[in-house]
CSV table of C-alpha atoms in Angstrom, one decimal:
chain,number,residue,atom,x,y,z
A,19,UNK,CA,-11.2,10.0,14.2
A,20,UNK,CA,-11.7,10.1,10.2
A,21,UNK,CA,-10.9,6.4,8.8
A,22,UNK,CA,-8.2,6.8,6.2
A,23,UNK,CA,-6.8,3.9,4.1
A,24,UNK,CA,-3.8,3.7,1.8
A,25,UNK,CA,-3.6,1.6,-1.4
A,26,UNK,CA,-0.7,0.4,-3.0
A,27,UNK,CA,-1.1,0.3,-7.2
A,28,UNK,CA,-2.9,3.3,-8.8
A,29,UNK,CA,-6.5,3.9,-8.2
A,30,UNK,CA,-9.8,4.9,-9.5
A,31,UNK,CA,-12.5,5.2,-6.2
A,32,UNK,CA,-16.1,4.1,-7.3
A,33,UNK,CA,-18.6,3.6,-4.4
A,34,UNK,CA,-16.8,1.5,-1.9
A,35,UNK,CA,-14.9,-0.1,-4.4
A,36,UNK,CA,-11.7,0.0,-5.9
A,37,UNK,CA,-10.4,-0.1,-9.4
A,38,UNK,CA,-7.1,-0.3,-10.6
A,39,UNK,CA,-6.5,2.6,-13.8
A,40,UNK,CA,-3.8,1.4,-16.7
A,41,UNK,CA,-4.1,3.6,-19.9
A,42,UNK,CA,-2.4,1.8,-22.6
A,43,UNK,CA,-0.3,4.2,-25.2
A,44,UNK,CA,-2.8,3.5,-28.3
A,45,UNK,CA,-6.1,4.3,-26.1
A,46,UNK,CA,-7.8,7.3,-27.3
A,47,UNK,CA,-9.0,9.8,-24.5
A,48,UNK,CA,-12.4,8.9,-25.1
A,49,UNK,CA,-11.5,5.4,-25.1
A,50,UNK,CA,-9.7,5.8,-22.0
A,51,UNK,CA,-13.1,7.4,-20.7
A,52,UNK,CA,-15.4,4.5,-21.8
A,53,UNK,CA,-13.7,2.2,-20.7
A,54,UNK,CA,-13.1,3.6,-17.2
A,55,UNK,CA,-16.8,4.1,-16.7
A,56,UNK,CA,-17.8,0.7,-17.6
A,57,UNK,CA,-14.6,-0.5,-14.8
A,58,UNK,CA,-15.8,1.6,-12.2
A,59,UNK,CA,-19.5,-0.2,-13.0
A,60,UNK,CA,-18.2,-3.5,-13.2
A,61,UNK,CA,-16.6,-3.0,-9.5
A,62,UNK,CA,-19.6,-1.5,-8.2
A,63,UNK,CA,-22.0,-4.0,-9.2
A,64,UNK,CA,-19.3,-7.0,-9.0
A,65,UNK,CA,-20.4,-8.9,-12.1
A,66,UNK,CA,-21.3,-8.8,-15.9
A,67,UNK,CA,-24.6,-10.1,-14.8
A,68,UNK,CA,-25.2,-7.6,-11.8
A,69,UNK,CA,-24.3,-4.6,-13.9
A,70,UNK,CA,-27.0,-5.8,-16.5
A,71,UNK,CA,-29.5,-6.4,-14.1
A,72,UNK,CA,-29.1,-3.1,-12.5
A,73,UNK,CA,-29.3,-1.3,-15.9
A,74,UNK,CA,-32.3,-3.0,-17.2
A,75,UNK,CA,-33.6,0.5,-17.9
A,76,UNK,CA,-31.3,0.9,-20.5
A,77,UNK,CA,-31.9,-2.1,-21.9
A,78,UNK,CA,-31.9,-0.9,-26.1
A,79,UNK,CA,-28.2,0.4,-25.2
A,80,UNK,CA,-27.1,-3.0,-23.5
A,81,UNK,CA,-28.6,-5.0,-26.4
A,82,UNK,CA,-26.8,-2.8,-28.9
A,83,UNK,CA,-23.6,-3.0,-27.2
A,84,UNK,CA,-23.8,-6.3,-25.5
A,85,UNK,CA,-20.3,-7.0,-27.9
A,86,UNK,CA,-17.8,-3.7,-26.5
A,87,UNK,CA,-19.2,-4.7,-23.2
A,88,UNK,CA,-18.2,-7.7,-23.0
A,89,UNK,CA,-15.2,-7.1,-24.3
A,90,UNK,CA,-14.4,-4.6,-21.2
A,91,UNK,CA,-15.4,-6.9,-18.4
A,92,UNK,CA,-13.2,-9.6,-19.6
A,93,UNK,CA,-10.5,-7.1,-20.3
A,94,UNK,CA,-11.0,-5.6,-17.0
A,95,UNK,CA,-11.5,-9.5,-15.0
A,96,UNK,CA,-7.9,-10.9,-16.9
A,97,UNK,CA,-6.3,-7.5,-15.4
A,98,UNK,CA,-7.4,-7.5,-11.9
A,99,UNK,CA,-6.4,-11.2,-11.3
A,100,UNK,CA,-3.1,-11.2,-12.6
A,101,UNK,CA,-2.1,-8.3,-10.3
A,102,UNK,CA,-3.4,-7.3,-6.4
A,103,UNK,CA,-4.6,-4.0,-4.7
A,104,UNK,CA,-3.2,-3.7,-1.1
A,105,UNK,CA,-5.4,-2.0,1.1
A,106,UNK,CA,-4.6,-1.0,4.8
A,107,UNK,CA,-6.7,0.5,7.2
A,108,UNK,CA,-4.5,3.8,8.6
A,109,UNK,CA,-5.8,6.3,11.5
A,110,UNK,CA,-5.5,10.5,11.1
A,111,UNK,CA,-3.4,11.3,14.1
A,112,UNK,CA,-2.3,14.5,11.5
A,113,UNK,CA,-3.8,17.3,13.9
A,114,UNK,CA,-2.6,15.8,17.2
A,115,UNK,CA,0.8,13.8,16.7
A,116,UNK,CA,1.2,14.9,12.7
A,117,UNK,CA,0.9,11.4,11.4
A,118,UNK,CA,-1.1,8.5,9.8
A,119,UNK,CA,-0.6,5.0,11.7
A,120,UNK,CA,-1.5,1.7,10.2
A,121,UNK,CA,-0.6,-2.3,10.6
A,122,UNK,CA,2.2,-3.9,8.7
A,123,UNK,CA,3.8,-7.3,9.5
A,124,UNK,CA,7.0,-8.4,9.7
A,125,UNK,CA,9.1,-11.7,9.8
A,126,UNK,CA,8.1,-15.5,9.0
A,127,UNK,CA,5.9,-16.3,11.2
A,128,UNK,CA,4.6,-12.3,11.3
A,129,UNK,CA,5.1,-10.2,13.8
A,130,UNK,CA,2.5,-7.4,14.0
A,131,UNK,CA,3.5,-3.5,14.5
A,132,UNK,CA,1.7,-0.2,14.0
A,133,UNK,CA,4.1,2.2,12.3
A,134,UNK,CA,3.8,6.2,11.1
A,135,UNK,CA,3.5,6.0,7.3
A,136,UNK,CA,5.4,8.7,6.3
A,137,UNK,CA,5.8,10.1,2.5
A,138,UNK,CA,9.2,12.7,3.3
A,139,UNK,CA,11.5,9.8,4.0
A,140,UNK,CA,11.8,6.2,2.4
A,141,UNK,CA,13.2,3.7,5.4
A,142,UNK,CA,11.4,1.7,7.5
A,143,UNK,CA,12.3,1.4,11.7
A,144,UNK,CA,11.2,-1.5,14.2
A,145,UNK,CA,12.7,-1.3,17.3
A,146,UNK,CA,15.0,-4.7,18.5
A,147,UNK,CA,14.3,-6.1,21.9
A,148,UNK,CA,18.0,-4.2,23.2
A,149,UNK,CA,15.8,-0.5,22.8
A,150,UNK,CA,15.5,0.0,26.5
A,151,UNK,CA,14.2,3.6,25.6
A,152,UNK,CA,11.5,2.3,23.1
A,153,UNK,CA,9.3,2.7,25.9
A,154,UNK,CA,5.5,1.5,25.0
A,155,UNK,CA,6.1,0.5,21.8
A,156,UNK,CA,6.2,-3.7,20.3
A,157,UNK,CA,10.1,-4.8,19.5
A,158,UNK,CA,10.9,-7.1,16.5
A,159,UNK,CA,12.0,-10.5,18.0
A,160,UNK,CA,14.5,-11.4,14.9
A,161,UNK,CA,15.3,-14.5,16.7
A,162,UNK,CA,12.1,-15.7,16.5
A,163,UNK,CA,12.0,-15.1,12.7
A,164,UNK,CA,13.4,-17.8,9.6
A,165,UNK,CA,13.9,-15.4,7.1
A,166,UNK,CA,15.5,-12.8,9.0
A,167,UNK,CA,19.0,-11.4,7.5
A,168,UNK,CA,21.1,-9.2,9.0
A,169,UNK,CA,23.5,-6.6,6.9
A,170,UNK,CA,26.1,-5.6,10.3
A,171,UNK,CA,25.6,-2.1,9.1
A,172,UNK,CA,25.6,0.6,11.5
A,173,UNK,CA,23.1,3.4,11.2
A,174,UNK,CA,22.6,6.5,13.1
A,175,UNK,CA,20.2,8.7,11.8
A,176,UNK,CA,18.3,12.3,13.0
A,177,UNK,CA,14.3,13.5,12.1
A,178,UNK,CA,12.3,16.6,13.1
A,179,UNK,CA,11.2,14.5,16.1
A,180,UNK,CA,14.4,12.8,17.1
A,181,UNK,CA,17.2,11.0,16.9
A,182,UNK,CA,18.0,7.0,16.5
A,183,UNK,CA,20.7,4.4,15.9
A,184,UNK,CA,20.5,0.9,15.4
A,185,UNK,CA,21.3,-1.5,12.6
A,186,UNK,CA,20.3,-2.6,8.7
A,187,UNK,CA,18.8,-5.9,7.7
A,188,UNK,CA,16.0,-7.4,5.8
A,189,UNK,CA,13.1,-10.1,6.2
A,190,UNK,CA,9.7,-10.4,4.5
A,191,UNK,CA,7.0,-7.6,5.0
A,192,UNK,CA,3.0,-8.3,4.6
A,193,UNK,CA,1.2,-4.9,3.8
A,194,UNK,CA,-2.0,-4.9,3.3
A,195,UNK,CA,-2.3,-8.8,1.9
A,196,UNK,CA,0.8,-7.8,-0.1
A,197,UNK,CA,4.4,-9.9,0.6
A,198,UNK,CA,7.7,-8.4,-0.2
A,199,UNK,CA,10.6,-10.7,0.5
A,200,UNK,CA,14.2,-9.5,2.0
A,201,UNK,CA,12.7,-6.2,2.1
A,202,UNK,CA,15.0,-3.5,3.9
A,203,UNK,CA,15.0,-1.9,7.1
A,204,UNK,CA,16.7,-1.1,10.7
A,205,UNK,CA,16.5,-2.4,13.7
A,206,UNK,CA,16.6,0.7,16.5
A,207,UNK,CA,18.6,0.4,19.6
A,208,UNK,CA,18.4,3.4,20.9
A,209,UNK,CA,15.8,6.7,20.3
A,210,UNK,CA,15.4,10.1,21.5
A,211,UNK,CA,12.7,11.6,21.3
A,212,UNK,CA,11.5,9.7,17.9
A,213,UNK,CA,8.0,8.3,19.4
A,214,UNK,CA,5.1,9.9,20.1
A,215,UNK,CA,3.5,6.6,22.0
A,216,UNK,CA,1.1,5.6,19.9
A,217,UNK,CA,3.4,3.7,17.2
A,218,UNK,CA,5.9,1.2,16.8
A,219,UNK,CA,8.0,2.5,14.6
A,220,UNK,CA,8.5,4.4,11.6
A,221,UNK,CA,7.6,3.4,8.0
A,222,UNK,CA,9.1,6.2,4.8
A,223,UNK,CA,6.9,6.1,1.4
A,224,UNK,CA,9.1,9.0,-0.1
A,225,UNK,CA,11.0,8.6,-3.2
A,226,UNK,CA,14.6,6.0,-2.8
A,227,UNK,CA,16.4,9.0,-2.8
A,228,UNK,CA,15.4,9.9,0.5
A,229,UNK,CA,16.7,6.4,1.8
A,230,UNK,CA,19.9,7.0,4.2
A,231,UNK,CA,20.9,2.9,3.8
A,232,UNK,CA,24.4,2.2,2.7
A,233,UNK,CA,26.8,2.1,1.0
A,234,UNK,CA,23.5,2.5,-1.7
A,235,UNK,CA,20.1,3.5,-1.3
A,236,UNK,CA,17.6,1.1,-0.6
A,237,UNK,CA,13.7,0.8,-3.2
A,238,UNK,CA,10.7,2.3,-1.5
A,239,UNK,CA,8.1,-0.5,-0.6
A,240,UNK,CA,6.2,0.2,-4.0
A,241,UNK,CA,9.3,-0.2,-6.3
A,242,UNK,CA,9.7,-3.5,-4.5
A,243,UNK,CA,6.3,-5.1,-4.6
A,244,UNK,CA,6.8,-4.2,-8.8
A,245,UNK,CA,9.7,-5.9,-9.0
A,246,UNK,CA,8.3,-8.8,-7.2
A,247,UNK,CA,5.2,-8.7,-9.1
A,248,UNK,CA,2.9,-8.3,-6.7
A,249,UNK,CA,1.5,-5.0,-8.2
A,250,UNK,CA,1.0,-3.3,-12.0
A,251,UNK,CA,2.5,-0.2,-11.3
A,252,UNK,CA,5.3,1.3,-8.4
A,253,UNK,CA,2.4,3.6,-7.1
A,254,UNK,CA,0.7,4.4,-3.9
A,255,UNK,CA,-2.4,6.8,-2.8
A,256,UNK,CA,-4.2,7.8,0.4
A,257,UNK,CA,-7.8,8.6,0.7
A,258,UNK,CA,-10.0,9.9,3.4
A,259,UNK,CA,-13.3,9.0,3.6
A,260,UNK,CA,-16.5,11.0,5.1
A,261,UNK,CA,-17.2,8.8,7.9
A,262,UNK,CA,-16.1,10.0,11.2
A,263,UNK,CA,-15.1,6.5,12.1
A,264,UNK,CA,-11.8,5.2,14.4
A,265,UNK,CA,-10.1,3.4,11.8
């Protein structure tokens, strides 16, 4: 199984770490280049004083530009406290089942499900404890939940692997150490044919325009985590390691 993870905020991969990329509008492309390099070395080594010690060799250059780099680590340490990284851990079912599963939360207190991340559709399906076809898989109790709202909208809805119908309604979803409050989805009654046995449910990434919630659309999870602050910028990546590891 190849260990897969899926961040939430634009990202620049150095080592194991992460680093979150913002050009600003009056940053040069060399600029933009410096200062990503001296990121990406500031993540790896995880301190001002780390990254000098590691660079010792170079010391004339450090000494002669002590002033820029310490202007880039605090730039770069003001940025990556004010906004967070999500990070969740996904598994590479692509060649058997055609899918990438992964652990979300849902409800107050949180309920834990493994859903199908999926990038051609934008709404997210749990099934309710009345799905007496959603054999296998772990049903929301909304009872059990404080901050559960229900919108007593119908939906009824058909994918390449199924059909399902249920209804809309919101509550807060934890990603990845992210929270997004009153955040959209459906409860499923009834399936056919939607699960392959190995998730809970279904989870869209796609653009808002694929959402099928009415009477409008409803905002992918990263246009919602923006508005709610909790990241920089309404973007999301995958990435596959080289470790044949079960994620």
């Amino acid at each position: 199984m190849i260990k897969t993870s899926i961040i939430l905020s634009l990202i620049l991969l150095s080592a194991s770490k992460i680093v979150e990329i913002k050009i600003s509008k009056n940053e040069t492309p060399e600029k933009t280049k410096e200062r990503l390099f001296f990121e990406s070395e500031f993540s790896k080594h995880g301190s001002l004083k780390n990254f000098i010690k590691s660079n010792l060799h170079k010391s004339s250059f450090i000494k002669n530009h002590m002033s820029l780099i310490k202007d880039y680590y605090l730039s770069y340490t003001a940025r990556i406290s004010k906004y967070s990284i999500g990070e969740v851990n996904i598994k590479n079912y692509f060649s058997t089942y055609g899918l990438y599963s992964g652990k979300i939360q849902l409800g107050t207190p949180p309920q834990d499900f493994i859903v199908d991340f999926d990038t051609g559709s934008s709404d997210f399906y749990v099934p309710s404890p009345e799905c007496t076809s959603c054999v296998g898989a772990n049903t929301f109790n909304f009872e059990n939940s404080s901050t559960f709202k229900t919108q007593n909208i119908q939906i009824a809805n058909n994918y390449g692997q199924g059909s399902l119908s249920g209804f809309e309604a919101q509550d807060t979803l934890t990603i990845g150490g992210l929270k997004a409050t009153n955040f959209d989805f459906s409860l499923i009654e009834n399936q056919n044919g939607f699960y392959p046995g190995i998730t809970d449910g279904l989870f869209g990434l796609g653009f808002s325009t694929f959402s099928d919630y009415t009477p409008t659309p409803a905002p992918n999870l990263v246009q919602v985590l923006k508005s709610q602050h909790q990241i920089e910028n309404a973007v999301f990546s995958f990435y596959l390691t080289n470790n044949s590891l079960d994620g």
